[in-house]
Amino acid sequence: MTIFLAPKPTRPLSCTHCPVRAQAMCRGMPDEHLEALEAFKLGDRFLHPSSHLFMEGQSTNELYHLVSGWVMSYTLTDDGKRRIIDFALPGALLGYQRDLSGPANHALQCLTPVRVCAIPKGRLFDLLRDYPELAITMAKDHAQTLDGVRDQLTNVTARTARRRIAHFLLQLFQRSQNRHPSVPGEEIRLPINQDHIADALGLTNVYVSKTLRELREDGLMVFRSGCLRIEDPKRFVGEVFSDPLDDNSYRRLAG
Amino acid sequence: MTIFLAPKPTRPLSCTHCPVRAQAMCRGMPDEHLEALEAFKLGDRFLHPSSHLFMEGQSTNELYHLVSGWVMSYTLTDDGKRRIIDFALPGALLGYQRDLSGPANHALQCLTPVRVCAIPKGRLFDLLRDYPELAITMAKDHAQTLDGVRDQLTNVTARTARRRIAHFLLQLFQRSQNRHPSVPGEEIRLPINQDHIADALGLTNVYVSKTLRELREDGLMVFRSGCLRIEDPKRFVGEVFSDPLDDNSYRRLAG
DNA sequence: CGCGATTTTGATCAATGTCAAAGGTGGTGG
DNA sequence: CCACCACCTTTGACATTGATCAAAATCGCG
């Protein structure tokens, strides 16, 4: 396994032109305060697919804002298996945990080429004190993250493998599509493989493979080599919820 | 099923003498700001065991600080089963979710007699703006909550029923003991039954019963009628982690 | 003492894991 | 353009965990 060392940060991009200005923690800040933020940042980093921002147990003094690409967070179980906790899309705040100064309780690994904006942990709370707007945005984002993890918890404990997988792919599909609305019915790119699905849902890759085949043969969806197409949105969603979605949501799935 | 309507709030207790002053969101506030907080509160409420703070789908304009007692949060699945999300102990902030003004995405039900301090949702963010210290404490608490839910996620997806149950009970044991340090080896009171364990871990109550018997017959622990005693801390912990705890943690489990 | 709620037990079944081997697929160097 | 290799996916036989169902035992409490 190759681990790429994160390169020294480059000069930070101006926050004004930040590609995730609308999603990131600073989205609530008025433009005139952005200068102060820029002074705060450590700079941007560019990472290769499959490289780590950090490993579990490692101490860092940086948080990251994901600017572009996909990152996954995971932990290793006692017996060496990977438990994927979640997938982060641009705008996400990475590396935030209870014990900020202690070792990381999870690893962060890139699934695509990644660009992050590095933030010094040590002064995070000073920043929040000086810019309450930032703290409020953060509070909102945390609620969202929490809702997401809880949803995942429900998904994983209360459903069969088939529904879990359908639910999981639907989530990723929707999150991904929020950022890059695609032509309805078109394939969407998910930079993951069957092992990822297995480790995220607590299944074996073998059983994931068998279940994906079922879903495919039933004409619901095709997931192959990182591409997902939902063939029959209505029935696919029915696989996940008993309550149907509203028309608008359907339209966005496939027309 | 009897549902107790929450009584009208009483006069708020003075925050200065709040029993959870050291755990609650306001713990970082200097005493001289407490007056402002008191003006903000809606008052305290007292609820009976098994009554609901609110049900899933219900809209409320209050958040709650849990002052005393245990509360559980859960959702109902499509097929009517209960999925317990987590258990809250005094100091927890209840009812906070992404869509603050929308209907609740989970229900909150009391497991014991409960006392909560009601906070108006509508002005929460104003309050955070005025008292950044509060926002910072909230950010820290969220990190903790998030760590907890993630831990639960890992527990539920990556372990056998036996280890899940051991892990789950150990968690509750430790959290509960943090508040009420008990004589080592003594029984600890957990106001839950086997159905709760099942619904929290995604198992059936039948299998929980069988597994608890196993753990009991193996001399690891006894869980009966809401009381838990850990018989053999070393082996019990070994059931949960492969890495042993430090000596201090053992001492707190049972001497 | 009696009743509802909870827990236990046993028999049987379905969902998912394990293991092992074979097929694809894409990328790289010759 | 081919051959090879690493990685990912598929398949089949079999083992195991945990679910289901139904009935009995126990507990808590009025």
Coordinates of C-alpha atoms (C1' of nucleotides) in Angstrom, one line a residue:
Chain A
M1 CA 0.0 0.0 0.0
T2 CA 1.3 3.4 -0.9
I3 CA 0.7 6.3 1.4
F4 CA 1.2 9.7 0.0
L5 CA 2.4 12.3 2.4
A6 CA 0.3 15.4 2.3
P7 CA 2.3 18.1 0.6
K8 CA 3.0 21.3 2.4
P9 CA 0.1 23.7 2.1
T10 CA 0.1 26.1 -0.8
R11 CA -1.0 29.7 -0.4
P12 CA -4.6 29.7 0.5
L13 CA -7.1 30.6 -2.1
S14 CA -9.0 33.8 -1.5
C15 CA -12.1 32.8 0.5
T16 CA -14.2 35.1 -1.7
H17 CA -13.7 32.8 -4.6
C18 CA -13.8 29.6 -2.7
P19 CA -15.7 26.9 -4.7
V20 CA -17.5 25.8 -1.6
R21 CA -18.3 29.3 -0.3
A22 CA -22.0 28.4 -0.4
Q23 CA -21.6 25.1 1.6
A24 CA -18.8 25.6 4.0
M25 CA -18.8 26.8 7.5
C26 CA -18.1 30.3 6.4
R27 CA -21.2 30.5 4.3
G28 CA -23.0 32.7 6.9
M29 CA -20.1 35.2 7.1
P30 CA -20.5 38.5 5.4
D31 CA -17.9 39.2 2.7
E32 CA -16.2 41.9 4.7
H33 CA -15.1 39.4 7.3
L34 CA -13.6 37.0 4.9
E35 CA -10.2 38.6 5.1
A36 CA -10.0 37.7 8.8
L37 CA -10.7 34.1 7.8
E38 CA -8.1 34.1 5.1
A39 CA -5.5 35.1 7.6
F40 CA -6.6 32.2 9.7
K41 CA -6.3 29.4 7.2
L42 CA -3.1 27.4 6.9
G43 CA -3.5 26.9 3.1
D44 CA -4.8 24.4 0.7
R45 CA -3.6 20.8 0.2
F46 CA -4.0 18.6 -2.7
L47 CA -4.1 14.8 -2.3
H48 CA -4.1 11.8 -4.5
P49 CA -6.9 9.2 -4.5
S50 CA -6.4 6.6 -1.8
S51 CA -4.0 8.8 0.2
H52 CA -4.8 9.6 3.8
L53 CA -5.4 12.9 5.4
F54 CA -4.5 11.1 8.6
M55 CA -4.7 7.7 10.0
E56 CA -6.6 6.5 13.1
G57 CA -4.5 7.2 16.2
Q58 CA -2.5 9.9 14.6
S59 CA -2.4 13.4 16.2
T60 CA -2.7 16.4 14.0
N61 CA -3.3 20.0 14.7
E62 CA -5.3 20.7 11.6
L63 CA -9.0 20.5 10.7
Y64 CA -9.9 20.4 7.0
H65 CA -12.6 21.8 4.9
L66 CA -13.2 19.6 2.0
V67 CA -13.1 21.8 -1.1
S68 CA -13.3 19.2 -3.8
G69 CA -13.4 15.5 -4.2
W70 CA -14.7 12.7 -1.9
V71 CA -13.2 11.5 1.4
M72 CA -14.3 8.6 3.5
S73 CA -13.8 8.2 7.2
Y74 CA -13.3 4.8 8.8
T75 CA -12.1 3.0 11.9
L76 CA -10.4 -0.4 12.1
T77 CA -12.0 -3.0 14.4
D78 CA -10.1 -5.2 16.8
D79 CA -9.9 -7.9 14.2
G80 CA -8.5 -5.6 11.6
K81 CA -11.6 -5.0 9.5
R82 CA -12.5 -1.6 8.1
R83 CA -15.7 0.0 9.3
I84 CA -16.6 2.9 7.1
I85 CA -18.3 5.6 9.1
D86 CA -19.3 8.0 6.3
F87 CA -18.5 9.6 3.1
A88 CA -17.8 13.3 2.9
L89 CA -18.6 15.6 0.0
P90 CA -17.3 19.1 -0.7
G91 CA -18.3 21.6 2.0
A92 CA -17.8 19.0 4.8
L93 CA -15.7 19.8 7.8
L94 CA -13.3 17.0 8.4
G95 CA -11.4 15.9 11.5
Y96 CA -13.6 17.5 14.1
Q97 CA -14.0 15.2 17.1
R98 CA -14.6 15.3 20.9
D99 CA -11.0 15.2 21.9
L100 CA -9.6 17.8 19.6
S101 CA -6.1 17.7 20.8
G102 CA -5.9 13.9 21.2
P103 CA -5.2 11.3 18.5
A104 CA -7.8 10.9 15.8
N105 CA -10.5 8.4 16.5
H106 CA -10.9 7.7 12.8
A107 CA -8.9 7.8 9.6
L108 CA -9.7 10.0 6.6
Q109 CA -8.9 8.6 3.2
C110 CA -9.4 10.2 -0.2
L111 CA -11.5 8.4 -2.8
T112 CA -10.7 10.9 -5.6
P113 CA -8.2 13.6 -6.1
V114 CA -8.9 15.9 -3.2
R115 CA -8.4 19.4 -2.2
V116 CA -8.8 20.6 1.3
C117 CA -8.4 23.9 3.1
A118 CA -6.4 23.4 6.3
I119 CA -7.5 25.1 9.5
P120 CA -5.5 25.2 12.8
K121 CA -7.3 23.3 15.5
G122 CA -5.7 25.3 18.3
R123 CA -7.4 28.5 17.5
L124 CA -10.8 27.1 16.3
F125 CA -12.6 28.1 19.5
D126 CA -11.1 31.6 19.4
L127 CA -12.4 32.0 16.0
L128 CA -15.9 30.9 17.0
R129 CA -15.8 33.3 19.8
D130 CA -14.9 36.2 17.5
Y131 CA -17.3 35.3 14.8
P132 CA -20.5 33.9 16.4
E133 CA -22.0 33.6 12.9
L134 CA -19.5 30.9 12.3
A135 CA -20.5 29.0 15.4
I136 CA -24.1 29.1 14.4
T137 CA -23.4 27.7 11.0
M138 CA -21.4 25.0 12.7
A139 CA -24.2 24.2 15.0
K140 CA -26.5 23.8 12.0
D141 CA -24.1 21.6 10.2
H142 CA -23.6 19.4 13.2
A143 CA -27.3 18.9 13.4
Q144 CA -27.3 17.8 9.8
T145 CA -24.4 15.5 10.3
L146 CA -26.0 14.0 13.4
D147 CA -29.2 13.4 11.5
G148 CA -27.3 11.7 8.8
V149 CA -25.4 9.3 11.1
R150 CA -28.6 8.5 12.9
D151 CA -30.3 7.7 9.6
Q152 CA -27.4 5.5 8.8
L153 CA -27.7 3.8 12.2
T154 CA -31.4 3.1 11.6
N155 CA -30.7 1.9 8.1
V156 CA -28.1 -0.6 9.2
T157 CA -29.9 -2.0 12.2
A158 CA -33.5 -2.2 11.0
R159 CA -33.3 -3.5 7.4
T160 CA -32.4 -6.5 5.3
A161 CA -29.2 -6.4 3.3
R162 CA -31.2 -5.6 0.1
R163 CA -32.9 -2.6 1.6
R164 CA -29.8 -1.4 3.3
I165 CA -27.9 -1.4 0.0
A166 CA -30.8 0.3 -1.8
H167 CA -31.1 2.9 0.9
F168 CA -27.4 3.5 1.0
L169 CA -27.0 4.0 -2.8
L170 CA -30.0 6.2 -2.9
Q171 CA -28.5 8.4 -0.2
L172 CA -25.2 8.8 -2.1
F173 CA -27.1 9.3 -5.3
Q174 CA -29.1 12.1 -3.9
R175 CA -26.2 13.8 -2.1
S176 CA -24.0 13.6 -5.2
Q177 CA -26.8 14.9 -7.4
N178 CA -27.3 17.9 -5.2
R179 CA -23.9 19.0 -6.2
H180 CA -23.9 18.0 -9.8
P181 CA -27.5 17.8 -11.1
S182 CA -27.3 15.3 -13.9
V183 CA -29.5 14.7 -16.8
P184 CA -32.4 12.6 -15.5
G185 CA -31.8 8.9 -16.0
E186 CA -28.1 9.4 -16.7
E187 CA -25.5 7.5 -14.9
I188 CA -23.9 9.0 -11.8
R189 CA -20.4 8.5 -10.8
L190 CA -19.8 7.1 -7.3
P191 CA -16.1 6.7 -6.6
I192 CA -16.5 3.5 -4.6
N193 CA -16.5 -0.2 -5.1
Q194 CA -18.4 -3.2 -3.6
D195 CA -15.9 -3.4 -0.7
H196 CA -16.8 0.1 0.3
I197 CA -20.5 -0.8 0.3
A198 CA -19.8 -3.9 2.4
D199 CA -17.7 -2.1 5.0
A200 CA -20.1 0.8 5.3
L201 CA -23.1 -1.5 5.8
G202 CA -21.6 -4.3 7.8
L203 CA -22.0 -6.9 5.1
T204 CA -19.5 -9.1 3.3
N205 CA -18.4 -8.1 -0.2
V206 CA -19.6 -11.5 -1.5
Y207 CA -23.1 -10.9 -0.3
V208 CA -23.1 -7.4 -1.6
S209 CA -22.2 -8.7 -5.0
K210 CA -25.0 -11.2 -4.9
T211 CA -27.5 -8.6 -3.7
L212 CA -26.4 -6.1 -6.3
R213 CA -27.0 -8.7 -9.0
E214 CA -30.5 -9.3 -7.6
L215 CA -31.3 -5.6 -7.7
R216 CA -29.9 -5.5 -11.2
E217 CA -31.9 -8.5 -12.5
D218 CA -35.0 -7.1 -10.9
G219 CA -34.5 -4.0 -13.1
L220 CA -34.1 -1.6 -10.3
M221 CA -30.6 -0.3 -10.8
V222 CA -27.2 -1.0 -12.2
F223 CA -24.1 -0.4 -10.1
R224 CA -20.9 -1.2 -12.0
S225 CA -17.3 0.0 -11.9
G226 CA -18.2 3.1 -9.9
C227 CA -21.2 4.1 -11.9
L228 CA -24.8 4.0 -10.7
R229 CA -27.9 4.2 -12.8
I230 CA -31.3 3.9 -11.3
E231 CA -33.5 2.1 -13.8
D232 CA -36.9 2.2 -12.2
P233 CA -37.0 5.1 -9.7
K234 CA -40.5 4.3 -8.5
R235 CA -39.8 0.7 -7.6
F236 CA -36.3 1.5 -6.4
V237 CA -37.6 4.0 -3.9
G238 CA -40.2 1.5 -2.9
E239 CA -37.4 -0.8 -2.0
V240 CA -36.2 1.8 0.5
F241 CA -39.3 3.5 1.9
S242 CA -42.8 2.3 2.2
D243 CA -44.0 5.9 1.8
P244 CA -43.4 7.2 -1.7
L245 CA -41.5 10.4 -2.4
D246 CA -43.1 13.5 -3.8
D247 CA -43.2 13.9 -7.5
N248 CA -40.3 16.4 -7.5
S249 CA -37.9 14.0 -5.9
Y250 CA -38.8 11.4 -8.5
R251 CA -38.2 13.7 -11.4
R252 CA -34.7 14.3 -10.0
L253 CA -34.0 10.6 -9.9
A254 CA -34.7 9.8 -13.4
G255 CA -37.4 11.9 -15.0
Chain B
M1 CA -50.9 3.1 26.1
T2 CA -51.2 6.1 28.3
I3 CA -49.6 9.4 27.2
F4 CA -49.2 12.0 29.8
L5 CA -49.5 15.5 28.6
A6 CA -46.6 17.6 29.6
P7 CA -47.7 20.0 32.3
K8 CA -47.4 23.7 31.9
P9 CA -43.9 24.7 32.9
T10 CA -43.3 25.8 36.4
R11 CA -41.2 28.8 37.3
P12 CA -37.7 28.1 36.2
L13 CA -35.2 27.2 38.9
S14 CA -32.4 29.6 39.3
C15 CA -29.6 28.6 36.9
T16 CA -27.1 29.2 39.6
H17 CA -28.4 26.2 41.6
C18 CA -29.1 24.0 38.6
P19 CA -28.3 20.4 39.3
V20 CA -26.7 20.0 35.9
R21 CA -24.8 23.3 36.0
A22 CA -21.6 21.4 35.5
Q23 CA -22.8 19.3 32.5
A24 CA -25.3 21.5 30.7
M25 CA -24.6 23.8 27.8
C26 CA -24.4 26.7 30.1
R27 CA -21.4 25.2 32.0
G28 CA -19.0 27.5 30.3
M29 CA -20.9 30.7 31.1
P30 CA -19.6 32.9 33.9
D31 CA -22.0 33.2 36.8
E32 CA -22.8 36.8 36.1
H33 CA -24.4 35.9 32.8
L34 CA -26.7 33.4 34.3
E35 CA -29.4 36.0 34.8
A36 CA -29.7 36.5 31.1
L37 CA -30.1 32.8 30.7
E38 CA -32.8 32.5 33.3
A39 CA -34.8 35.2 31.5
F40 CA -34.6 33.1 28.4
K41 CA -35.8 29.8 29.8
L42 CA -39.5 28.8 29.6
G43 CA -39.4 26.9 32.8
D44 CA -39.1 23.4 34.1
R45 CA -41.3 20.4 33.3
F46 CA -41.8 17.2 35.2
L47 CA -42.8 14.1 33.4
H48 CA -43.8 10.6 34.4
P49 CA -42.0 7.4 33.3
S50 CA -43.1 6.3 29.8
S51 CA -44.6 9.7 28.9
H52 CA -43.4 11.5 25.8
L53 CA -41.7 14.8 25.6
F54 CA -42.9 14.7 22.0
M55 CA -43.7 12.1 19.3
E56 CA -42.1 11.7 15.9
G57 CA -43.7 14.0 13.4
Q58 CA -44.9 16.4 16.1
S59 CA -43.9 20.1 15.9
T60 CA -42.8 21.8 19.0
N61 CA -41.1 25.1 19.6
E62 CA -39.1 24.0 22.5
L63 CA -35.8 22.3 23.2
Y64 CA -35.1 20.6 26.4
H65 CA -32.2 20.4 28.8
L66 CA -32.5 17.1 30.6
V67 CA -32.1 18.0 34.3
S68 CA -32.8 14.7 35.9
G69 CA -33.9 11.2 34.8
W70 CA -33.4 9.1 31.7
V71 CA -34.9 9.8 28.3
M72 CA -34.7 7.7 25.1
S73 CA -35.0 8.8 21.6
Y74 CA -36.4 6.6 18.9
T75 CA -38.0 6.5 15.5
L76 CA -40.6 4.1 14.1
T77 CA -39.7 2.1 11.0
D78 CA -42.0 1.6 8.0
D79 CA -43.3 -1.6 9.4
G80 CA -44.0 -0.2 12.8
K81 CA -41.0 -1.3 14.7
R82 CA -39.2 0.9 17.2
R83 CA -35.6 1.8 16.5
I84 CA -34.0 3.3 19.6
I85 CA -31.4 5.9 18.6
D86 CA -29.9 6.6 22.0
F87 CA -30.4 7.1 25.7
A88 CA -29.9 10.6 27.2
L89 CA -28.7 11.2 30.7
P90 CA -28.9 14.5 32.7
G91 CA -27.1 17.3 31.0
A92 CA -28.1 16.3 27.5
L93 CA -29.7 18.7 25.1
L94 CA -32.9 17.2 23.7
G95 CA -34.8 17.9 20.5
Y96 CA -32.1 19.5 18.6
Q97 CA -32.2 18.5 14.9
R98 CA -31.4 19.8 11.5
D99 CA -34.8 21.2 10.6
L100 CA -35.5 23.0 13.9
S101 CA -38.8 24.5 12.9
G102 CA -40.1 21.4 11.2
P103 CA -41.7 18.3 12.7
A104 CA -39.5 16.1 15.0
N105 CA -37.6 13.3 13.2
H106 CA -37.6 11.2 16.4
A107 CA -39.7 10.7 19.5
L108 CA -38.5 11.4 23.1
Q109 CA -39.8 9.2 25.8
C110 CA -39.1 9.1 29.5
L111 CA -37.7 6.0 31.1
T112 CA -37.9 7.4 34.6
P113 CA -39.5 10.4 36.3
V114 CA -38.0 13.2 34.4
R115 CA -37.3 16.9 34.8
V116 CA -36.4 19.1 31.9
C117 CA -35.7 22.7 31.4
A118 CA -37.5 24.1 28.4
I119 CA -35.8 26.5 26.0
P120 CA -37.5 28.3 23.1
K121 CA -36.2 27.1 19.8
G122 CA -37.0 30.3 18.0
R123 CA -34.4 32.3 19.8
L124 CA -31.7 29.7 20.2
F125 CA -29.5 31.2 17.5
D126 CA -29.9 34.7 18.9
L127 CA -28.8 33.4 22.2
L128 CA -25.7 31.7 20.6
R129 CA -24.9 35.0 18.9
D130 CA -25.1 36.9 22.1
Y131 CA -23.1 34.4 24.1
P132 CA -20.4 32.8 22.0
E133 CA -19.3 30.8 25.0
L134 CA -22.5 28.9 24.8
A135 CA -22.0 28.2 21.1
I136 CA -18.5 26.8 21.9
T137 CA -19.8 24.5 24.6
M138 CA -22.5 23.4 22.2
A139 CA -19.9 22.6 19.5
K140 CA -18.0 20.5 22.0
D141 CA -21.1 18.6 23.1
H142 CA -22.0 17.9 19.5
A143 CA -18.6 16.4 18.9
Q144 CA -19.2 14.2 21.9
T145 CA -22.7 13.2 20.7
L146 CA -21.4 12.5 17.3
D147 CA -18.6 10.3 18.6
G148 CA -21.1 8.4 20.6
V149 CA -23.5 7.7 17.7
R150 CA -20.6 6.7 15.5
D151 CA -19.4 4.4 18.2
Q152 CA -22.8 2.9 18.3
L153 CA -22.8 2.6 14.5
T154 CA -19.6 0.7 14.6
N155 CA -20.9 -1.5 17.4
V156 CA -24.0 -2.5 15.7
T157 CA -22.5 -3.2 12.3
A158 CA -19.3 -4.9 13.1
R159 CA -20.0 -7.3 15.9
T160 CA -21.9 -10.4 16.8
A161 CA -25.0 -10.1 19.0
R162 CA -23.0 -11.2 22.0
R163 CA -20.4 -8.5 21.7
R164 CA -22.9 -5.9 20.7
I165 CA -24.9 -6.5 23.9
A166 CA -21.7 -6.5 26.0
H167 CA -20.5 -3.3 24.4
F168 CA -23.9 -1.6 24.8
L169 CA -24.3 -2.5 28.5
L170 CA -20.7 -1.5 29.2
Q171 CA -21.4 1.9 27.6
L172 CA -24.5 2.5 29.7
F173 CA -22.7 1.2 32.8
Q174 CA -19.9 3.7 32.4
R175 CA -22.1 6.6 31.5
S176 CA -24.3 6.0 34.4
Q177 CA -21.4 5.5 36.7
N178 CA -19.9 8.8 35.7
R179 CA -22.8 10.5 37.3
H180 CA -23.3 8.2 40.3
P181 CA -20.0 6.5 41.2
S182 CA -21.1 3.3 42.9
V183 CA -19.3 1.1 45.3
P184 CA -17.2 -1.1 43.1
G185 CA -18.9 -4.4 42.3
E186 CA -22.3 -3.1 43.3
E187 CA -25.3 -3.4 41.1
I188 CA -26.1 -0.4 39.0
R189 CA -29.6 0.6 38.0
L190 CA -30.4 0.8 34.3
P191 CA -34.1 1.7 33.7
I192 CA -34.5 -0.4 30.6
N193 CA -35.7 -3.9 29.8
Q194 CA -34.7 -6.5 27.2
D195 CA -37.0 -5.0 24.6
H196 CA -35.0 -1.8 24.8
I197 CA -31.8 -3.6 24.3
A198 CA -33.2 -5.4 21.3
D199 CA -34.6 -2.2 19.7
A200 CA -31.4 -0.4 20.3
L201 CA -29.2 -3.0 18.8
G202 CA -31.4 -4.3 16.0
L203 CA -31.9 -7.8 17.6
T204 CA -35.1 -9.6 18.6
N205 CA -36.0 -9.7 22.3
V206 CA -35.9 -13.5 22.1
Y207 CA -32.4 -13.5 21.0
V208 CA -31.4 -10.9 23.5
S209 CA -32.8 -13.1 26.3
K210 CA -30.8 -16.1 25.1
T211 CA -27.6 -14.1 24.8
L212 CA -28.0 -12.5 28.2
R213 CA -28.4 -16.0 29.6
E214 CA -25.2 -17.0 28.0
L215 CA -23.3 -14.0 29.4
R216 CA -24.8 -14.8 32.8
E217 CA -23.9 -18.5 32.7
D218 CA -20.4 -17.6 31.6
G219 CA -20.1 -15.6 34.8
L220 CA -19.5 -12.3 33.0
M221 CA -22.5 -10.2 34.2
V222 CA -26.1 -10.3 35.4
F223 CA -28.7 -8.1 34.0
R224 CA -32.1 -8.6 35.6
S225 CA -35.1 -6.4 36.2
G226 CA -33.3 -3.2 35.4
C227 CA -30.2 -4.0 37.4
L228 CA -26.8 -4.7 36.0
R229 CA -23.9 -6.2 37.8
I230 CA -20.6 -6.9 36.1
E231 CA -19.2 -10.1 37.7
D232 CA -15.9 -10.4 36.0
P233 CA -14.8 -7.0 34.7
K234 CA -11.6 -8.3 33.0
R235 CA -13.3 -10.9 31.0
F236 CA -16.4 -8.8 30.4
V237 CA -14.3 -6.1 28.9
G238 CA -12.4 -8.7 26.9
E239 CA -15.8 -9.5 25.4
V240 CA -16.0 -6.0 24.0
F241 CA -12.5 -4.9 23.2
S242 CA -9.4 -6.9 22.3
D243 CA -7.3 -4.2 23.9
P244 CA -7.7 -4.2 27.7
L245 CA -8.6 -1.0 29.6
D246 CA -6.2 0.7 31.8
D247 CA -6.2 -0.2 35.5
N248 CA -8.1 2.8 36.6
S249 CA -11.1 1.9 34.4
Y250 CA -11.1 -1.6 35.8
R251 CA -11.2 -0.4 39.3
R252 CA -14.2 1.7 38.5
L253 CA -16.0 -1.3 37.0
A254 CA -15.8 -3.6 40.0
G255 CA -12.7 -3.2 42.1
Chain C
dC1 C1' -54.3 -14.0 44.7
dG2 C1' -54.5 -12.6 40.0
dC3 C1' -53.4 -10.1 36.1
dG4 C1' -50.5 -7.8 32.6
dA5 C1' -45.9 -7.3 31.3
dT6 C1' -41.7 -9.4 30.8
dT7 C1' -38.6 -13.2 30.2
dT8 C1' -37.5 -17.9 29.1
dT9 C1' -37.4 -22.1 26.2
dG10 C1' -37.6 -25.2 22.2
dA11 C1' -38.3 -26.2 17.4
dT12 C1' -37.7 -24.6 13.0
dC13 C1' -36.4 -21.5 9.2
dA14 C1' -34.3 -17.7 6.5
dA15 C1' -30.7 -14.4 5.9
dT16 C1' -26.1 -13.8 5.6
dG17 C1' -21.3 -15.3 6.4
dT18 C1' -17.2 -18.2 5.0
dC19 C1' -14.2 -20.3 1.9
dA20 C1' -12.3 -21.3 -2.3
dA21 C1' -11.9 -20.9 -7.0
dA22 C1' -12.8 -18.7 -11.4
dG23 C1' -13.8 -14.6 -14.4
dG24 C1' -13.4 -9.8 -15.7
dT25 C1' -11.1 -5.4 -16.4
dG26 C1' -8.0 -1.9 -16.8
dG27 C1' -3.3 -0.4 -16.8
dT28 C1' 1.7 -1.1 -17.9
dG29 C1' 5.7 -2.4 -20.0
dG30 C1' 7.7 -4.8 -23.8
Chain D
dC1 C1' -0.7 -4.8 -30.1
dC2 C1' 0.0 -8.3 -26.8
dA3 C1' 0.9 -10.4 -22.3
dC4 C1' 0.8 -9.9 -17.7
dC5 C1' -0.5 -8.4 -13.3
dA6 C1' -3.2 -6.4 -9.6
dC7 C1' -7.5 -5.6 -8.3
dC8 C1' -12.3 -6.3 -8.3
dT9 C1' -16.4 -9.1 -9.1
dT10 C1' -18.9 -13.4 -9.6
dT11 C1' -20.3 -18.1 -8.4
dG12 C1' -21.3 -22.3 -5.8
dA13 C1' -21.3 -25.3 -1.7
dC14 C1' -21.7 -25.2 2.9
dA15 C1' -21.8 -23.3 7.9
dT16 C1' -23.7 -20.2 11.2
dT17 C1' -26.1 -16.5 13.2
dG18 C1' -30.1 -14.7 14.5
dA19 C1' -35.3 -14.5 13.3
dT20 C1' -39.9 -16.5 13.9
dC21 C1' -43.5 -18.6 16.2
dA22 C1' -45.8 -20.4 20.0
dA23 C1' -46.2 -21.7 24.6
dA24 C1' -44.7 -21.8 29.4
dA25 C1' -42.6 -19.6 33.3
dT26 C1' -41.7 -15.7 36.1
dC27 C1' -42.0 -11.1 38.0
dG28 C1' -44.1 -6.9 39.8
dC29 C1' -47.7 -5.1 41.8
dG30 C1' -52.5 -3.9 43.1

